[in-house]
PDB file of C-alpha atoms in Angstrom:
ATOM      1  CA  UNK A 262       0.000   0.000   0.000  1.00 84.00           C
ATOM      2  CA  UNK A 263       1.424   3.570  -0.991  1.00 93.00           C
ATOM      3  CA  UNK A 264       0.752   6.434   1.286  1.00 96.00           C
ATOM      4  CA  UNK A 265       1.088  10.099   0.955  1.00 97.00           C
ATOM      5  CA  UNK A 266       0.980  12.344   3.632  1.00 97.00           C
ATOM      6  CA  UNK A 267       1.027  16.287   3.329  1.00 97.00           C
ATOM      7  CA  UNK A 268       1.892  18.801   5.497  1.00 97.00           C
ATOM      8  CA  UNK A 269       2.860  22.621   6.048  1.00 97.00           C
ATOM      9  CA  UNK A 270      -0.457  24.395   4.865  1.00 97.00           C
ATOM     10  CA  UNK A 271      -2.060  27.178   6.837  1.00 98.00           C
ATOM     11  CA  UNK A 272      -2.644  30.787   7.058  1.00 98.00           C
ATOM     12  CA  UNK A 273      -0.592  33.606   5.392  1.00 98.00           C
ATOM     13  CA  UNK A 274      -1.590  36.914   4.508  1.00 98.00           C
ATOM     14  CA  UNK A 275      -1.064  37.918   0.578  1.00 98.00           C
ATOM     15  CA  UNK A 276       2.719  38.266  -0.094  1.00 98.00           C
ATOM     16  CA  UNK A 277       4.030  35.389   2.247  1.00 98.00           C
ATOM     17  CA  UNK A 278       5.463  32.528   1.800  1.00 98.00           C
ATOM     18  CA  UNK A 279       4.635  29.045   3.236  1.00 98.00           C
ATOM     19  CA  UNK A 280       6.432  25.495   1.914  1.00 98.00           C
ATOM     20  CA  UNK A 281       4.792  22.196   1.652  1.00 98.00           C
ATOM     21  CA  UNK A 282       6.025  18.867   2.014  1.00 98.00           C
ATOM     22  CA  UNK A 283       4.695  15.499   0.764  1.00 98.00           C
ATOM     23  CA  UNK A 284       6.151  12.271   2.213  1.00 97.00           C
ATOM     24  CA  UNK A 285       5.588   8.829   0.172  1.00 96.00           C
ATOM     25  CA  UNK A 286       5.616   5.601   1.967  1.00 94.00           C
ATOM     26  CA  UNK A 287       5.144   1.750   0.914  1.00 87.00           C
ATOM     27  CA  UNK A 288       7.741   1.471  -2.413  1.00 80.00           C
ATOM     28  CA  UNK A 289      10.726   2.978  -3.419  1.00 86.00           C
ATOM     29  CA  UNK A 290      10.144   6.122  -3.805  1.00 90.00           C
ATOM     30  CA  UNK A 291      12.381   7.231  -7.099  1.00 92.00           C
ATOM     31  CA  UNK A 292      10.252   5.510  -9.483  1.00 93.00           C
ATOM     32  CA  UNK A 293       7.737   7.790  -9.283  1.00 95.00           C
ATOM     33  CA  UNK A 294       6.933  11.394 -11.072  1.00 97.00           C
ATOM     34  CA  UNK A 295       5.506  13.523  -8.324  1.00 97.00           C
ATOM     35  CA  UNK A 296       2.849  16.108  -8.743  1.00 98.00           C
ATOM     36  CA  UNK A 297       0.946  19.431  -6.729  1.00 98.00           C
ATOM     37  CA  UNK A 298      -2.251  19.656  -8.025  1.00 98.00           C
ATOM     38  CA  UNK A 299      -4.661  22.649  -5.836  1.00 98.00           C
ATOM     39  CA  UNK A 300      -8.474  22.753  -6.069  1.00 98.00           C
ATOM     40  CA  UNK A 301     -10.714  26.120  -4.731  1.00 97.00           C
ATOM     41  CA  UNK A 302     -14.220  25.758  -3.380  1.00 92.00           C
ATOM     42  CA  UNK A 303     -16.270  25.674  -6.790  1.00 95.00           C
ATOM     43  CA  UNK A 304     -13.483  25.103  -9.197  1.00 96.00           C
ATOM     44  CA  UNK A 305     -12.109  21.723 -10.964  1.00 96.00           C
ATOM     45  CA  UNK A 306      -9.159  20.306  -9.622  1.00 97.00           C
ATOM     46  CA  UNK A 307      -5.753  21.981 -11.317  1.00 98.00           C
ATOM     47  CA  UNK A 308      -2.157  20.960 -12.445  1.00 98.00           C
ATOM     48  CA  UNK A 309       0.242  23.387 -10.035  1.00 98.00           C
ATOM     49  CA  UNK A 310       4.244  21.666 -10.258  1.00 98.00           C
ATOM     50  CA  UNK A 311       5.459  18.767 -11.317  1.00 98.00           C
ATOM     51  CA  UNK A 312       9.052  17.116 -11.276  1.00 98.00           C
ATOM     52  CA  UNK A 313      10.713  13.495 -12.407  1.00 96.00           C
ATOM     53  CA  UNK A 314      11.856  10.624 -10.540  1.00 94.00           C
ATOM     54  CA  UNK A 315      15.065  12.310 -11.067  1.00 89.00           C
ATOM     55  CA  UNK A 316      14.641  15.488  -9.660  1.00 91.00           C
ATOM     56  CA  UNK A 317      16.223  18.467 -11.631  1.00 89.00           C
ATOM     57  CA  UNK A 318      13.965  21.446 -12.865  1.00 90.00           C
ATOM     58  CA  UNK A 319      10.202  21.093 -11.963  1.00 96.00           C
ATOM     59  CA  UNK A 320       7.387  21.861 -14.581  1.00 97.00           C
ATOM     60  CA  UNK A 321       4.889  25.042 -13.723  1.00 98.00           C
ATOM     61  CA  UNK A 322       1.354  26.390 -14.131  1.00 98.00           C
ATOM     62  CA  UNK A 323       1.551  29.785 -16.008  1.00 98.00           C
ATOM     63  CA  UNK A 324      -0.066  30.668 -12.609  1.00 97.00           C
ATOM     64  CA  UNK A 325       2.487  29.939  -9.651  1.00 97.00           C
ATOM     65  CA  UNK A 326       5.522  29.858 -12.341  1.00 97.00           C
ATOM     66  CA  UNK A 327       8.370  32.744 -11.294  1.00 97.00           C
ATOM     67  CA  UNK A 328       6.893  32.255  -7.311  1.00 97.00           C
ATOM     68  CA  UNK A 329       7.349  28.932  -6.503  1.00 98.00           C
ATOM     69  CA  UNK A 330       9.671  26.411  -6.523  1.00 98.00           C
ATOM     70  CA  UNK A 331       8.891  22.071  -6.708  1.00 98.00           C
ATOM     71  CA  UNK A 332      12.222  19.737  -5.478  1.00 97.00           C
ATOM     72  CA  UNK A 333      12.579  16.289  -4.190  1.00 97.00           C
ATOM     73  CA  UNK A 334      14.745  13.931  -1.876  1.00 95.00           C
ATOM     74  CA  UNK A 335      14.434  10.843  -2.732  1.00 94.00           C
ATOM     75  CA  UNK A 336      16.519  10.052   0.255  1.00 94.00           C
ATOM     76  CA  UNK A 337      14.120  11.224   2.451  1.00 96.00           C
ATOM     77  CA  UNK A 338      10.989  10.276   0.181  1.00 96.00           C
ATOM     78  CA  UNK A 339       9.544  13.808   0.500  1.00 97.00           C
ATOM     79  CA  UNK A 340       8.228  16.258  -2.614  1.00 97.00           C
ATOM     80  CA  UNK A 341       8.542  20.032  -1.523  1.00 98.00           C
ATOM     81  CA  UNK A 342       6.735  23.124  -2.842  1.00 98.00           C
ATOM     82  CA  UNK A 343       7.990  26.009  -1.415  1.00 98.00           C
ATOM     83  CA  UNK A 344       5.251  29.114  -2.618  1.00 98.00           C
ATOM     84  CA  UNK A 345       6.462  32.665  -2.458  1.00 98.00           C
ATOM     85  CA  UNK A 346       4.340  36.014  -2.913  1.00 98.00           C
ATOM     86  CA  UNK A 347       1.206  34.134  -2.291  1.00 98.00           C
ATOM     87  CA  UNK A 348      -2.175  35.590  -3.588  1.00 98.00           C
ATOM     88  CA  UNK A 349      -5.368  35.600  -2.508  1.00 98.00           C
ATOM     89  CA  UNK A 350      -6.190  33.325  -5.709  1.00 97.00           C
ATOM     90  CA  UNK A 351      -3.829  30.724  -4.029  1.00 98.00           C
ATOM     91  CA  UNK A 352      -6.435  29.765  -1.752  1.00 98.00           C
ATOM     92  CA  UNK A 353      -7.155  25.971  -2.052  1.00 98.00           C
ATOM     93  CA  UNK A 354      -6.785  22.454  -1.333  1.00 98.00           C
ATOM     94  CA  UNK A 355      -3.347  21.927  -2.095  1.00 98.00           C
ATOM     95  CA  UNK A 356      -2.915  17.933  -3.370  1.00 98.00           C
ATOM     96  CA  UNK A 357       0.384  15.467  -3.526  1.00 98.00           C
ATOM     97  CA  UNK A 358       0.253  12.887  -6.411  1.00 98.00           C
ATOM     98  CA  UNK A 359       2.225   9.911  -7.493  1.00 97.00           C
ATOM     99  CA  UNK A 360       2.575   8.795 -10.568  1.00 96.00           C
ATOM    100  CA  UNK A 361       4.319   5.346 -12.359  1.00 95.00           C
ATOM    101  CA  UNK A 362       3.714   6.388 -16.307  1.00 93.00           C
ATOM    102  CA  UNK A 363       2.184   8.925 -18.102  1.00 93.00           C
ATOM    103  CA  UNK A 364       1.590  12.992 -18.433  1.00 95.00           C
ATOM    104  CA  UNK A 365       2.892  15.308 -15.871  1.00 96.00           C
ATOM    105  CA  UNK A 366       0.402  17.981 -15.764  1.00 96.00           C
ATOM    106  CA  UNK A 367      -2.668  15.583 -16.237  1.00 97.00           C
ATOM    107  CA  UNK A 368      -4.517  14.595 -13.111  1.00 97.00           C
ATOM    108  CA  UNK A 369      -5.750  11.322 -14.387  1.00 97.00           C
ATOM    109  CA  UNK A 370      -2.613   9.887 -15.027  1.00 97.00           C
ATOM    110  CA  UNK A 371      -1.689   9.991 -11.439  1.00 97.00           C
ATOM    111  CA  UNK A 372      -1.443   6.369  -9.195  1.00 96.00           C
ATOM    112  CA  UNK A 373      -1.847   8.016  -5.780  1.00 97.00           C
ATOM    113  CA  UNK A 374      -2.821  10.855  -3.950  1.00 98.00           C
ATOM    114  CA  UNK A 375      -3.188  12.285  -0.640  1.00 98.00           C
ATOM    115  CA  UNK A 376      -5.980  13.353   1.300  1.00 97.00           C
ATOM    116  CA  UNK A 377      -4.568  17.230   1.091  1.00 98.00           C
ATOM    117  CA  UNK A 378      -3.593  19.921   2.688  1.00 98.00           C
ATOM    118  CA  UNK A 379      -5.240  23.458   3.037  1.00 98.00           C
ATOM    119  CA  UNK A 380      -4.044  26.674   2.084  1.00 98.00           C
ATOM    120  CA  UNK A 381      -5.521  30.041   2.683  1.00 98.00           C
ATOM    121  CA  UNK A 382      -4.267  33.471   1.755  1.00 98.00           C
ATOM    122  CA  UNK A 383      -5.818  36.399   3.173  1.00 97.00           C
ATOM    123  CA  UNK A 384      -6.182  40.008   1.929  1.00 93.00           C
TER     124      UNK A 384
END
């Protein structure tokens, strides 16, 4: 059984900064692509960062690209997303994914997930 577990959301007024973790149990955990996916009250379920089993440079949404910032330790089988200059838009439940084989930013390619983490930015 593979677990993910998130953690670091919260409170921030617009124009912090607040950095979430994802920790993967129950197989190795550099054979998977890892994914942060966000949903907002009313609104579908969207692609945020993405990076390889590998690690290296992550993949952005147009939205969060320039501000934030995906890495991974595969030593430590944890997925980061550190978020900088945060909006009020930002506000959502903020999702880790696993993912064997298939298309980074695509939600439905994606083996696991976690139960998520909320994030709220204030005006």
């Amino acid at each position: 059984q593979v677990q993910l577990v998130e953690s670091g959301g919260g409170l921030v007024q617009a124009g912090g900064s607040l950095s979430l973790s994802c920790t993967v149990s129950g197989r190795t955990f550099s054979v998977y692509t890892m994914g942060w996916f966000r949903q907002a009250p009313g609104k579908r379920r969207e692609f945020v960062a993405g990076i390889g089993r590998s690690g290296g440079s992550g993949y952005y949404a147009d939205s969060v690209k320039g501000r934030s910032t995906i890495s991974r330790d595969n030593a430590k089988n944890t997925v980061y997303l550190q978020m900088n200059s945060l909006k009020p838009e930002d506000t959502a439940v903020y999702y880790c994914a696993a993912m064997l084989s298939g298309t980074m930013t695509s939600q439905y390619e994606y083996d696991f997930w976690g139960r998520g983490t909320q994030v709220t930015v204030s005006s």
